[in-house]
Every structure is written in structure tokens, then in C-alpha cells.
Amino acid sequence: MLHRSCILLIFIMGLVVSAQKNFTTLPGQHPSPELVVQEIHRKVNVSLSRRQMLSYTSNDQPSCVTGNPIDDCWRCDSNWQLNRQKLADCGIGFGQYALGGKGGRFYVVTDSSDHDPVNPAPGTLRFAVIQTEPLWIVFATSMIIHLSEELIFNSYKTLDGRGSNVHIIGGGCITLQYVTNIIIHNIHIHHCYQSGETNIRSSPTHYGWRTMSDGDGISIFGSRDIWIDHCSLSNCKDGLIDAVMGSTGITISNNHFAHHNEVMLLGHSDDYLADSGMQVTIAFNHFGQKLIQRMPRCRRGYIHVVNNDFTRWEMYAIGGSGEPTINSQGNRYTAPTDRNAKEITKRVDTAEENWRNWNWRSEGDLLVNGAFFVASGEGVEVKYEKAYSVEPKSATFIDQLTMNAGVLGSRRNNMGRWSSNSTNGGGGGDLEDGPDELDDYDYDDSGTGSYKLTTLSSSLTTLLTILVPHLITNSIFFT
């Protein structure tokens, strides 16, 4: 009997090892990534064509019809604030199926404190994100949320910062671990540092010991159906966004990245074969000032980099190892003045004889100031033939596609107010100007990480405008 049990155990272990060696399919992985690429181009083409047609009419609204299909999906509705959950229908790319808190109740964050990560107070952001039910989370006013520890999400949550100026800083910061259906929209995330070696609650019924975190702005770990849109990220201890350990179905769009070294890591390691099923769309982002490398740095997976604006780098823009597929289309790459850093691409710690067959392609990219992209891959024309049945729009459209990258309402993109009386057009409700760049607030670098906001404005009027229409027809979760 013991002999048979040993044989059975050895057999099962062999199956596990074999599965790890051959495992490339993840839950949420799209069976045909080329079709997802093609659909993005179709949506961009439709939006750009509509913008061109409307520009000849007297009803042109330049802040609405930008040619950016994500923004046009919800911002062209003058009453968007009455139907906030419409945003969940506007995703593109591999993360387009992220529902967030769609269909769930509205939760209003009224308390910016984060004093107890095990027993968070009702009204705080931490109390909201650990709930098991779908929630659409909005903010009662502009606020800085200084996290004491990493903020661990439960599934089916939307952070919707529209109408307020919300900054998340401090320990952690955001951890998406073994969850699905998360939307993070219109949030500043910066100055995140390592924390941990303590208990942290992850659901209403569970808390546990957490070791030291890396200090990422957003850490995606074994998760799927994730969409990060219109956020501004900078100055974190490790990565601004990292996705590892079998994460897939991710879209990173309309964000602004600045002041950071290792911007984005996709993939756990060269040897972690499960990340071969990772699929990530990186679209309409602005990679801005003082960035050094990893925009992104890829290990395995299929990474679609489309219609982004890369404003210089110090080492390289896109790097990788472990044979990732990188499909670069319609981006603008502006190289630094350093003549030794003109190359966009970097195969990390890999000899040319090993990477020359990797599928790295550049199509329709605009290369500025001596930038050059080293493509590779045998038979790449056949592999990408389906994707090119709808051609990517030229990088000459980059300015209008990325004009509102980052948090909407910041001074950088000149969208300080959304109201029917605003000269910017747009929609009902006001979005007040607030602090955006680092000069707008003081940071205490003594280790306490305290902030003092110098120009923080309230938006209680916006709150009423947003929420009153729901009082009759919806259950609003005031806590």
C-alpha cells in the first residue's frame, strides 16, 4: 500500500512539473491577441474620423471629441456625472472586460485617514476596498490619503476620482493580489515607500501578516481584468506599476508618468512560464519628465504599446528578457540628447543569438531626435498579418490622443472645469483645479512622509451634483 502511494505521489508531482513547463494559458487570457490589437485600431479610427467630421460643424466640442475612443465614450455625454458607471463600458485592449464596481452601490469616501489597517474606520478608503460586494467608490471632497500600510483590494471595485482631486501616498501603496475586475481612474499616486511586517486586513472577515512590500505605486500580483486609466504616477520606491505572477487582461491607458527610475515591470522572471500568458495593452499614455528606464520592461507575455508619447528617457524606453512579444504601433519616441542612449529597445542580459528570433516590431512609430527601434523576429510579417488588416493610426495624431493624459482637471491638460458654462466644454458638474505638480505641496523627507497641501480646494457642490440624482433610484453607501 505504501509503495502504491509513493508511486501515485511521484506521478502527481510529475504532472504538476509538466503543467508548469507547458503552462501558457491563464484565466482571462485572450485566445487571439491580434484580434484585440485590430479592435483597438478600429475604435481609434472611428473616433478620429468622427472628430474630423464634427470639426466642420458649429457644434464642435474639442474637449469632448478628441479622437481618443476611451474619453469620447463617456465625456461626450454632457450629463456623464449622472451615469458614472458608463465608464466601465469604455475600456479597450486586453483590460476592456474589467467591470470594476459596475452594478454595485456607490460608496462615498468621507474620511482621508488611515490609522488602523486591521480595523479601518467606516468612511475611509481602506474600509471600502476590502468589502466583498461590488462598489463604485467616489470621494466627498479633494483629499490626500496617506496610507499607513499597503492598500489591499478585494475584487469588483472602481476608484473613481472624477470631481475631486485625490492623492494616494505613503506605505504600500495599492496592492491587487489574486483579484479580478478592478478599475482605477483619475487618481494621483506618488511617493509610495516600503511598508509591512504587520497585520493588514484584506476582507471584512480576514486579516493577516504581511511582509515588507516593494513600495510600488500599483502592484498587480496574480490578478486579471485590470484597467488603470487617467492616473498620474511618480516618485515611488520601486515600480510605478508592476504586474507579475500570472497577471493578465490588463490595460494601462491615458496615464502620466514622471520623476522615476524603473517605471513599469511586466513579468515575474524569465523562468516563470505562467507569465507567457500575460497580455497587456499600454495606450495613450504620456511618459514624461525625468524617467530613466522600463517603459515597460517585459518578461514573457504579449505587450501591445500603441499611441503613446515618450518624452525622452535616460537609459532606454522598452526593455525585455525571456522572449516577450512586443508590438509597438503609432508611438512617438523622442530620444535624449545623450548619443549613447538613442536606442528605444534593450534586450536585458541576453546575447543577440538568443534574442534575434523574439517578435519585437515597430509599425508607424515616429522616431525623433535620432531615436531608433531594433526590431527582431523571423516570420514576423505573417504573425502580425491579422493585426494590420486595420492599420494603426500614425504617430502624427499623438498630440490629440494623449492631450489629456494623467488626472483630468490638472493644470497640465487645461481641463480645470467641467460645466455647461465652461469655455473648455465637456459636461455638467465642476471639476476644480487642484495640486498636480510636485511644487504644489511640501513633502517632509524626514521619514514620516507627511504632506501639507498648499492649494487644496473643496468640491461639496460637485458631490451634490453627482449624488443627488441617485438618492431616489439607487442605494448610496454613506458611511
Short mmCIF file of C-alpha atoms in Angstrom, two decimals:
data_model
loop_
_atom_site.label_atom_id
_atom_site.label_comp_id
_atom_site.label_asym_id
_atom_site.label_seq_id
_atom_site.Cartn_x
_atom_site.Cartn_y
_atom_site.Cartn_z
CA MET A 1 0.00 0.00 0.00
CA LEU A 2 2.81 2.39 0.89
CA HIS A 3 4.54 1.51 -2.38
CA ARG A 4 1.42 2.36 -4.40
CA SER A 5 1.01 5.65 -2.53
CA CYS A 6 4.59 6.64 -3.32
CA ILE A 7 4.10 5.83 -7.00
CA LEU A 8 0.88 7.89 -7.06
CA LEU A 9 2.59 10.83 -5.35
CA ILE A 10 5.50 10.74 -7.82
CA PHE A 11 3.03 10.62 -10.73
CA ILE A 12 1.09 13.64 -9.42
CA MET A 13 4.30 15.60 -8.87
CA GLY A 14 5.31 14.81 -12.42
CA LEU A 15 2.02 16.17 -13.73
CA VAL A 16 2.48 19.38 -11.74
CA VAL A 17 6.01 19.89 -13.08
CA SER A 18 4.86 19.13 -16.62
CA ALA A 19 1.97 21.57 -16.31
CA GLN A 20 4.35 24.31 -15.14
CA LYS A 21 6.66 23.65 -18.08
CA ASN A 22 3.86 23.80 -20.65
CA PHE A 23 1.56 26.30 -18.99
CA THR A 24 0.83 29.35 -21.11
CA THR A 25 -2.94 29.77 -20.72
CA LEU A 26 -4.19 31.95 -17.89
CA PRO A 27 -7.78 32.65 -16.81
CA GLY A 28 -8.79 35.79 -18.67
CA GLN A 29 -6.17 35.35 -21.39
CA HIS A 30 -7.50 36.21 -24.87
CA PRO A 31 -7.05 33.35 -27.36
CA SER A 32 -6.19 35.72 -30.24
CA PRO A 33 -4.26 38.84 -29.16
CA GLU A 34 -4.02 40.03 -32.76
CA LEU A 35 -7.79 40.46 -32.85
CA VAL A 36 -7.63 42.65 -29.73
CA VAL A 37 -4.97 44.79 -31.43
CA GLN A 38 -7.13 45.10 -34.51
CA GLU A 39 -10.15 46.18 -32.46
CA ILE A 40 -8.15 48.99 -30.82
CA HIS A 41 -7.18 50.36 -34.23
CA ARG A 42 -10.79 50.17 -35.40
CA LYS A 43 -12.01 52.16 -32.39
CA VAL A 44 -9.29 54.80 -32.76
CA ASN A 45 -10.04 55.15 -36.47
CA VAL A 46 -13.77 55.62 -35.79
CA SER A 47 -13.13 58.27 -33.12
CA LEU A 48 -10.65 60.18 -35.23
CA SER A 49 -12.98 60.12 -38.24
CA ARG A 50 -15.86 61.39 -36.11
CA ARG A 51 -13.70 64.19 -34.75
CA GLN A 52 -12.69 65.25 -38.24
CA MET A 53 -16.30 65.27 -39.41
CA LEU A 54 -17.57 67.23 -36.40
CA SER A 55 -14.79 69.81 -36.70
CA TYR A 56 -16.64 71.23 -39.70
CA THR A 57 -19.85 71.80 -37.75
CA SER A 58 -20.79 74.61 -35.37
CA ASN A 59 -21.32 72.11 -32.54
CA ASP A 60 -17.68 71.05 -32.29
CA GLN A 61 -16.61 70.31 -28.70
CA PRO A 62 -12.81 69.93 -28.75
CA SER A 63 -12.60 68.77 -25.13
CA CYS A 64 -15.08 66.00 -25.89
CA VAL A 65 -14.37 64.66 -29.37
CA THR A 66 -10.61 64.17 -29.13
CA GLY A 67 -10.25 61.05 -31.25
CA ASN A 68 -9.41 59.16 -28.07
CA PRO A 69 -12.01 56.36 -28.02
CA ILE A 70 -11.91 55.90 -24.23
CA ASP A 71 -12.59 59.56 -23.45
CA ASP A 72 -15.12 60.04 -26.21
CA CYS A 73 -17.08 57.06 -24.88
CA TRP A 74 -18.13 58.88 -21.68
CA ARG A 75 -17.09 62.55 -21.92
CA CYS A 76 -19.33 63.27 -24.90
CA ASP A 77 -22.29 62.81 -22.58
CA SER A 78 -22.97 66.25 -21.10
CA ASN A 79 -24.56 64.53 -18.12
CA TRP A 80 -21.81 61.97 -17.56
CA GLN A 81 -21.90 62.54 -13.79
CA LEU A 82 -25.45 61.13 -13.70
CA ASN A 83 -24.23 57.88 -15.22
CA ARG A 84 -20.76 57.40 -13.74
CA GLN A 85 -20.78 53.65 -14.24
CA LYS A 86 -20.84 54.17 -18.01
CA LEU A 87 -17.05 54.35 -17.64
CA ALA A 88 -16.94 50.55 -17.23
CA ASP A 89 -18.14 50.20 -20.84
CA CYS A 90 -15.33 52.37 -22.24
CA GLY A 91 -12.27 50.18 -21.83
CA ILE A 92 -10.16 48.97 -24.74
CA GLY A 93 -7.47 46.36 -25.21
CA PHE A 94 -6.78 43.39 -23.01
CA GLY A 95 -8.28 45.02 -19.92
CA GLN A 96 -11.55 46.00 -21.61
CA TYR A 97 -13.56 43.39 -19.71
CA ALA A 98 -12.77 44.91 -16.30
CA LEU A 99 -16.14 45.66 -14.72
CA GLY A 100 -14.88 47.34 -11.60
CA GLY A 101 -17.84 48.01 -9.33
CA LYS A 102 -20.36 48.21 -12.15
CA GLY A 103 -23.83 47.33 -10.92
CA GLY A 104 -22.83 47.83 -7.30
CA ARG A 105 -23.65 50.55 -4.80
CA PHE A 106 -21.88 53.89 -4.60
CA TYR A 107 -19.54 54.29 -1.64
CA VAL A 108 -18.50 57.83 -0.71
CA VAL A 109 -15.10 58.26 0.94
CA THR A 110 -15.59 60.96 3.56
CA ASP A 111 -12.53 60.30 5.76
CA SER A 112 -8.98 60.59 4.40
CA SER A 113 -7.34 58.97 7.45
CA ASP A 114 -5.77 55.51 7.57
CA HIS A 115 -4.88 54.94 11.20
CA ASP A 116 -5.64 51.23 11.63
CA PRO A 117 -5.01 48.76 8.76
CA VAL A 118 -6.64 45.92 10.72
CA ASN A 119 -9.81 47.74 11.77
CA PRO A 120 -10.37 50.51 9.22
CA ALA A 121 -12.97 53.12 10.09
CA PRO A 122 -16.19 53.33 8.04
CA GLY A 123 -15.92 56.22 5.60
CA THR A 124 -12.27 55.53 4.79
CA LEU A 125 -10.92 54.25 1.50
CA ARG A 126 -9.48 51.16 3.18
CA PHE A 127 -12.91 50.23 4.57
CA ALA A 128 -14.32 50.44 1.03
CA VAL A 129 -11.76 48.40 -0.91
CA ILE A 130 -11.84 45.36 1.42
CA GLN A 131 -15.60 44.81 1.06
CA THR A 132 -16.72 41.67 -0.77
CA GLU A 133 -19.54 43.31 -2.74
CA PRO A 134 -19.03 45.33 -5.94
CA LEU A 135 -18.61 49.03 -5.08
CA TRP A 136 -18.24 52.18 -7.16
CA ILE A 137 -16.06 54.35 -4.90
CA VAL A 138 -16.20 58.15 -5.16
CA PHE A 139 -14.82 60.92 -2.96
CA ALA A 140 -16.72 63.56 -0.98
CA THR A 141 -14.01 66.16 -1.45
CA SER A 142 -10.45 66.59 -2.62
CA MET A 143 -8.09 64.83 -0.25
CA ILE A 144 -4.65 63.37 0.37
CA ILE A 145 -4.84 59.80 1.66
CA HIS A 146 -1.61 58.98 3.47
CA LEU A 147 -1.58 55.20 3.75
CA SER A 148 -0.09 53.64 6.85
CA GLU A 149 0.32 50.28 5.05
CA GLU A 150 -0.36 48.81 1.61
CA LEU A 151 -3.98 49.11 0.48
CA ILE A 152 -5.18 45.58 -0.32
CA PHE A 153 -8.17 45.44 -2.68
CA ASN A 154 -10.95 42.92 -2.91
CA SER A 155 -12.44 42.14 -6.35
CA TYR A 156 -15.02 44.24 -8.22
CA LYS A 157 -14.03 47.73 -7.15
CA THR A 158 -13.80 51.04 -9.01
CA LEU A 159 -11.85 54.02 -7.69
CA ASP A 160 -13.45 56.99 -9.45
CA GLY A 161 -11.67 60.25 -8.67
CA ARG A 162 -13.63 62.39 -11.12
CA GLY A 163 -14.93 65.57 -9.49
CA SER A 164 -12.30 65.58 -6.74
CA ASN A 165 -8.53 65.89 -6.57
CA VAL A 166 -7.37 62.71 -4.83
CA HIS A 167 -3.77 61.86 -3.94
CA ILE A 168 -2.73 58.45 -2.61
CA ILE A 169 0.71 58.38 -0.97
CA GLY A 170 2.60 56.56 1.76
CA GLY A 171 3.07 52.90 2.69
CA GLY A 172 2.46 50.36 0.01
CA CYS A 173 0.59 51.83 -1.94
CA ILE A 174 -2.04 49.85 -3.93
CA THR A 175 -1.95 46.03 -3.93
CA LEU A 176 -4.09 44.00 -6.34
CA GLN A 177 -3.35 40.41 -5.30
CA TYR A 178 -5.39 37.47 -6.58
CA VAL A 179 -8.33 39.72 -7.52
CA THR A 180 -10.33 40.47 -10.65
CA ASN A 181 -12.29 43.36 -12.13
CA ILE A 182 -10.58 46.47 -10.84
CA ILE A 183 -10.81 49.98 -12.37
CA ILE A 184 -8.60 52.79 -11.03
CA HIS A 185 -9.46 56.12 -12.64
CA ASN A 186 -8.36 59.73 -12.15
CA ILE A 187 -6.14 59.32 -9.07
CA HIS A 188 -2.72 60.78 -8.23
CA ILE A 189 -0.38 58.06 -6.90
CA HIS A 190 3.07 59.09 -5.75
CA HIS A 191 5.73 58.98 -3.04
CA CYS A 192 4.96 55.38 -2.13
CA TYR A 193 7.50 53.67 0.09
CA GLN A 194 8.12 50.24 1.58
CA SER A 195 5.97 49.12 4.48
CA GLY A 196 4.83 45.91 6.10
CA GLU A 197 5.93 43.48 8.80
CA THR A 198 2.49 43.88 10.30
CA ASN A 199 -1.10 42.66 10.10
CA ILE A 200 -3.33 44.13 7.38
CA ARG A 201 -6.99 43.43 6.67
CA SER A 202 -7.89 42.17 3.17
CA SER A 203 -11.62 41.45 3.70
CA PRO A 204 -14.27 42.01 6.36
CA THR A 205 -13.54 38.54 7.76
CA HIS A 206 -9.79 38.18 7.28
CA TYR A 207 -6.58 39.92 8.15
CA GLY A 208 -3.08 38.50 8.05
CA TRP A 209 0.61 39.15 8.41
CA ARG A 210 2.25 40.98 5.52
CA THR A 211 5.97 41.04 4.94
CA MET A 212 7.77 44.12 3.63
CA SER A 213 6.25 45.48 0.43
CA ASP A 214 8.32 46.69 -2.52
CA GLY A 215 6.93 50.22 -2.45
CA ASP A 216 5.22 50.07 -5.86
CA GLY A 217 2.60 52.63 -6.79
CA ILE A 218 0.32 49.83 -8.04
CA SER A 219 1.32 46.18 -7.58
CA ILE A 220 -0.64 43.64 -9.67
CA PHE A 221 0.01 40.08 -8.47
CA GLY A 222 -1.79 37.03 -9.89
CA SER A 223 -4.75 39.20 -10.98
CA ARG A 224 -6.76 39.74 -14.14
CA ASP A 225 -9.21 42.16 -15.76
CA ILE A 226 -7.47 45.29 -14.52
CA TRP A 227 -7.82 48.78 -16.02
CA ILE A 228 -5.74 51.78 -14.89
CA ASP A 229 -6.83 54.97 -16.64
CA HIS A 230 -6.14 58.71 -16.34
CA CYS A 231 -3.87 58.43 -13.30
CA SER A 232 -0.72 60.45 -12.60
CA LEU A 233 2.13 58.41 -11.10
CA SER A 234 5.58 59.46 -9.90
CA ASN A 235 8.28 59.11 -7.24
CA CYS A 236 7.79 55.65 -5.74
CA LYS A 237 10.31 53.40 -4.06
CA ASP A 238 10.14 50.58 -6.65
CA GLY A 239 7.95 50.49 -9.76
CA LEU A 240 5.10 52.83 -10.60
CA ILE A 241 3.10 49.86 -11.95
CA ASP A 242 4.25 46.23 -11.70
CA ALA A 243 2.30 43.20 -12.99
CA VAL A 244 3.69 39.76 -12.09
CA MET A 245 2.91 36.14 -11.19
CA GLY A 246 0.33 35.19 -13.80
CA SER A 247 -1.45 38.52 -14.14
CA THR A 248 -3.21 39.16 -17.45
CA GLY A 249 -6.07 41.06 -19.11
CA ILE A 250 -4.58 44.47 -18.25
CA THR A 251 -4.98 47.89 -19.88
CA ILE A 252 -2.85 50.87 -18.81
CA SER A 253 -4.21 53.93 -20.61
CA ASN A 254 -4.23 57.74 -20.55
CA ASN A 255 -1.78 57.95 -17.64
CA HIS A 256 1.04 60.41 -17.00
CA PHE A 257 4.34 59.05 -15.66
CA ALA A 258 7.17 61.27 -14.39
CA HIS A 259 10.11 61.52 -11.99
CA HIS A 260 11.00 57.86 -11.63
CA ASN A 261 13.68 55.28 -12.40
CA GLU A 262 12.12 51.84 -13.03
CA VAL A 263 8.71 52.80 -14.34
CA MET A 264 6.90 49.57 -15.18
CA LEU A 265 7.75 45.87 -14.79
CA LEU A 266 5.67 43.21 -16.57
CA GLY A 267 6.50 39.63 -15.66
CA HIS A 268 7.95 37.96 -12.57
CA SER A 269 11.10 36.37 -14.04
CA ASP A 270 12.45 34.84 -17.22
CA ASP A 271 11.83 31.38 -15.79
CA TYR A 272 8.24 31.93 -14.63
CA LEU A 273 6.49 30.36 -17.60
CA ALA A 274 2.98 31.24 -16.48
CA ASP A 275 3.70 34.84 -17.45
CA SER A 276 3.84 33.69 -21.07
CA GLY A 277 0.05 34.14 -20.92
CA MET A 278 0.32 37.74 -19.71
CA GLN A 279 -1.40 40.21 -22.07
CA VAL A 280 -1.10 43.96 -21.51
CA THR A 281 -2.26 46.99 -23.53
CA ILE A 282 -0.35 50.25 -22.99
CA ALA A 283 -2.19 53.03 -24.82
CA PHE A 284 -2.43 56.86 -24.97
CA ASN A 285 -0.02 57.40 -22.06
CA HIS A 286 2.49 60.22 -21.68
CA PHE A 287 5.88 59.10 -20.42
CA GLY A 288 7.12 62.48 -19.24
CA GLN A 289 9.98 64.15 -17.42
CA LYS A 290 12.81 62.51 -15.51
CA LEU A 291 12.16 58.89 -16.46
CA ILE A 292 15.11 56.54 -16.77
CA GLN A 293 14.04 53.05 -17.90
CA ARG A 294 11.33 50.33 -18.03
CA MET A 295 8.51 51.87 -20.06
CA PRO A 296 7.92 48.92 -19.78
CA ARG A 297 10.45 46.17 -19.04
CA CYS A 298 8.85 42.88 -20.13
CA ARG A 299 9.43 39.25 -19.20
CA ARG A 300 7.41 36.95 -21.44
CA GLY A 301 3.83 37.75 -22.46
CA TYR A 302 2.27 39.79 -25.28
CA ILE A 303 2.66 43.54 -24.81
CA HIS A 304 0.88 45.98 -27.12
CA VAL A 305 2.33 49.51 -26.92
CA VAL A 306 0.14 51.80 -29.01
CA ASN A 307 -0.16 55.59 -29.49
CA ASN A 308 1.92 56.67 -26.51
CA ASP A 309 4.14 59.75 -26.22
CA PHE A 310 7.65 59.02 -24.91
CA THR A 311 9.32 62.29 -23.94
CA ARG A 312 12.92 61.17 -23.59
CA TRP A 313 14.48 58.59 -21.34
CA GLU A 314 17.91 58.26 -19.77
CA MET A 315 18.72 54.59 -20.46
CA TYR A 316 16.07 53.03 -22.70
CA ALA A 317 12.29 53.04 -23.22
CA ILE A 318 11.25 49.43 -23.82
CA GLY A 319 13.25 46.50 -22.47
CA GLY A 320 12.75 42.81 -22.05
CA SER A 321 14.05 39.31 -21.50
CA GLY A 322 12.55 35.85 -21.55
CA GLU A 323 11.25 36.15 -25.14
CA PRO A 324 8.30 38.55 -24.77
CA THR A 325 6.27 39.66 -27.80
CA ILE A 326 6.34 43.45 -28.14
CA ASN A 327 4.07 45.12 -30.69
CA SER A 328 4.89 48.84 -30.89
CA GLN A 329 2.49 50.84 -33.06
CA GLY A 330 1.94 54.53 -33.68
CA ASN A 331 4.05 55.82 -30.78
CA ARG A 332 6.24 58.93 -30.70
CA TYR A 333 9.69 58.24 -29.30
CA THR A 334 11.80 61.32 -28.60
CA ALA A 335 15.37 60.30 -27.79
CA PRO A 336 17.54 62.11 -25.21
CA THR A 337 20.49 64.24 -26.24
CA ASP A 338 22.91 61.57 -24.97
CA ARG A 339 24.16 59.92 -28.16
CA ASN A 340 24.72 56.67 -26.26
CA ALA A 341 21.04 56.40 -25.28
CA LYS A 342 19.27 56.80 -28.63
CA GLU A 343 18.10 53.19 -28.83
CA ILE A 344 14.50 52.71 -27.74
CA THR A 345 14.88 49.00 -27.10
CA LYS A 346 17.07 46.94 -24.79
CA ARG A 347 17.32 43.15 -24.60
CA VAL A 348 18.33 42.76 -20.98
CA ASP A 349 21.23 40.40 -20.25
CA THR A 350 20.62 38.44 -23.46
CA ALA A 351 23.02 37.71 -26.32
CA GLU A 352 21.93 38.60 -29.85
CA GLU A 353 21.92 34.98 -31.00
CA ASN A 354 19.24 34.35 -28.37
CA TRP A 355 17.01 37.40 -29.00
CA ARG A 356 17.12 37.73 -32.78
CA ASN A 357 14.03 35.49 -33.09
CA TRP A 358 11.96 37.36 -30.50
CA ASN A 359 8.93 39.11 -32.01
CA TRP A 360 9.61 42.80 -31.45
CA ARG A 361 8.02 45.01 -34.09
CA SER A 362 7.70 48.75 -34.74
CA GLU A 363 4.90 49.90 -37.03
CA GLY A 364 4.01 53.54 -37.72
CA ASP A 365 6.18 54.85 -34.88
CA LEU A 366 7.58 58.38 -35.09
CA LEU A 367 11.29 58.39 -34.19
CA VAL A 368 12.55 61.81 -33.07
CA ASN A 369 16.00 63.19 -32.28
CA GLY A 370 17.86 60.12 -33.50
CA ALA A 371 15.72 57.51 -31.73
CA PHE A 372 15.86 54.03 -33.27
CA PHE A 373 13.97 50.78 -32.63
CA VAL A 374 15.78 47.46 -33.10
CA ALA A 375 13.14 45.03 -34.41
CA SER A 376 13.54 41.26 -34.42
CA GLY A 377 11.74 38.03 -35.19
CA GLU A 378 11.61 35.61 -38.07
CA GLY A 379 8.27 35.39 -39.87
CA VAL A 380 7.04 38.50 -38.07
CA GLU A 381 5.09 39.67 -41.12
CA VAL A 382 2.94 36.52 -41.05
CA LYS A 383 2.42 36.68 -37.29
CA TYR A 384 1.08 40.24 -37.42
CA GLU A 385 -0.87 39.98 -40.67
CA LYS A 386 -4.27 39.92 -38.95
CA ALA A 387 -3.45 42.92 -36.80
CA TYR A 388 -2.66 45.02 -39.86
CA SER A 389 -5.96 44.44 -41.64
CA VAL A 390 -6.85 47.68 -39.85
CA GLU A 391 -3.74 49.82 -39.90
CA PRO A 392 -2.62 51.71 -36.78
CA LYS A 393 -3.04 55.46 -36.91
CA SER A 394 0.15 57.39 -37.47
CA ALA A 395 2.04 58.90 -34.56
CA THR A 396 1.22 62.30 -36.07
CA PHE A 397 -2.05 62.02 -34.09
CA ILE A 398 -0.21 61.61 -30.78
CA ASP A 399 -0.79 65.18 -29.57
CA GLN A 400 -4.56 64.91 -29.67
CA LEU A 401 -4.72 61.27 -28.49
CA THR A 402 -2.60 61.99 -25.41
CA MET A 403 -3.55 65.62 -24.79
CA ASN A 404 -5.44 64.73 -21.59
CA ALA A 405 -3.08 62.04 -20.26
CA GLY A 406 -2.94 61.94 -16.49
CA VAL A 407 -5.52 63.10 -13.97
CA LEU A 408 -8.28 65.10 -15.63
CA GLY A 409 -8.64 68.57 -14.22
CA SER A 410 -4.94 69.17 -13.63
CA ARG A 411 -3.39 72.39 -14.83
CA ARG A 412 -1.21 70.43 -17.21
CA ASN A 413 -4.05 69.43 -19.50
CA ASN A 414 -6.07 72.66 -19.08
CA MET A 415 -9.31 70.99 -18.07
CA GLY A 416 -9.93 72.68 -14.76
CA ARG A 417 -13.73 72.84 -15.02
CA TRP A 418 -16.41 70.62 -16.44
CA SER A 419 -19.64 72.55 -16.71
CA SER A 420 -22.06 73.75 -19.32
CA ASN A 421 -20.65 77.27 -18.86
CA SER A 422 -17.02 76.24 -19.17
CA THR A 423 -15.11 77.51 -22.17
CA ASN A 424 -13.49 74.08 -22.27
CA GLY A 425 -16.82 72.43 -22.98
CA GLY A 426 -17.29 68.92 -21.68
CA GLY A 427 -20.14 68.22 -19.33
CA GLY A 428 -22.12 69.08 -16.27
CA GLY A 429 -20.58 69.48 -12.85
CA ASP A 430 -17.42 71.32 -11.85
CA LEU A 431 -14.01 69.79 -11.51
CA GLU A 432 -11.98 72.26 -9.52
CA ASP A 433 -8.32 72.94 -10.20
CA GLY A 434 -6.08 71.44 -7.58
CA PRO A 435 -2.48 70.50 -6.90
CA ASP A 436 -0.85 68.47 -9.61
CA GLU A 437 2.86 69.02 -9.95
CA LEU A 438 5.28 68.33 -7.12
CA ASP A 439 5.79 72.03 -6.45
CA ASP A 440 2.19 72.34 -5.29
CA TYR A 441 2.77 70.72 -1.92
CA ASP A 442 5.52 70.26 0.61
CA TYR A 443 6.96 66.85 1.29
CA ASP A 444 8.69 66.07 4.56
CA ASP A 445 11.58 63.77 3.63
CA SER A 446 12.44 63.00 7.25
CA GLY A 447 10.85 59.57 7.05
CA THR A 448 7.41 60.44 8.35
CA GLY A 449 6.28 61.20 4.81
CA SER A 450 3.96 63.98 5.91
CA TYR A 451 2.43 66.35 3.40
CA LYS A 452 0.98 69.81 3.62
CA LEU A 453 -1.26 70.81 0.79
CA THR A 454 -0.98 74.47 -0.09
CA THR A 455 -3.89 74.76 -2.52
CA LEU A 456 -6.46 72.07 -1.75
CA SER A 457 -9.98 73.05 -2.77
CA SER A 458 -13.26 71.52 -1.68
CA SER A 459 -15.89 70.21 -4.06
CA LEU A 460 -19.03 69.69 -1.96
CA THR A 461 -21.11 71.24 -4.71
CA THR A 462 -19.75 68.62 -7.09
CA LEU A 463 -20.65 65.89 -4.60
CA LEU A 464 -24.27 67.02 -4.50
CA THR A 465 -24.40 67.33 -8.28
CA ILE A 466 -23.08 63.81 -8.64
CA LEU A 467 -25.03 62.00 -5.96
CA VAL A 468 -28.42 63.67 -5.50
CA PRO A 469 -29.88 62.12 -8.70
CA HIS A 470 -29.11 58.68 -7.26
CA LEU A 471 -30.89 59.23 -3.94
CA ILE A 472 -34.23 58.27 -5.45
CA THR A 473 -33.18 55.43 -7.73
CA ASN A 474 -30.07 53.97 -6.10
CA SER A 475 -28.80 52.91 -2.73
CA ILE A 476 -25.91 55.23 -1.80
CA PHE A 477 -23.45 53.78 0.69
CA PHE A 478 -22.73 56.71 3.04
CA THR A 479 -20.55 55.59 5.95
#
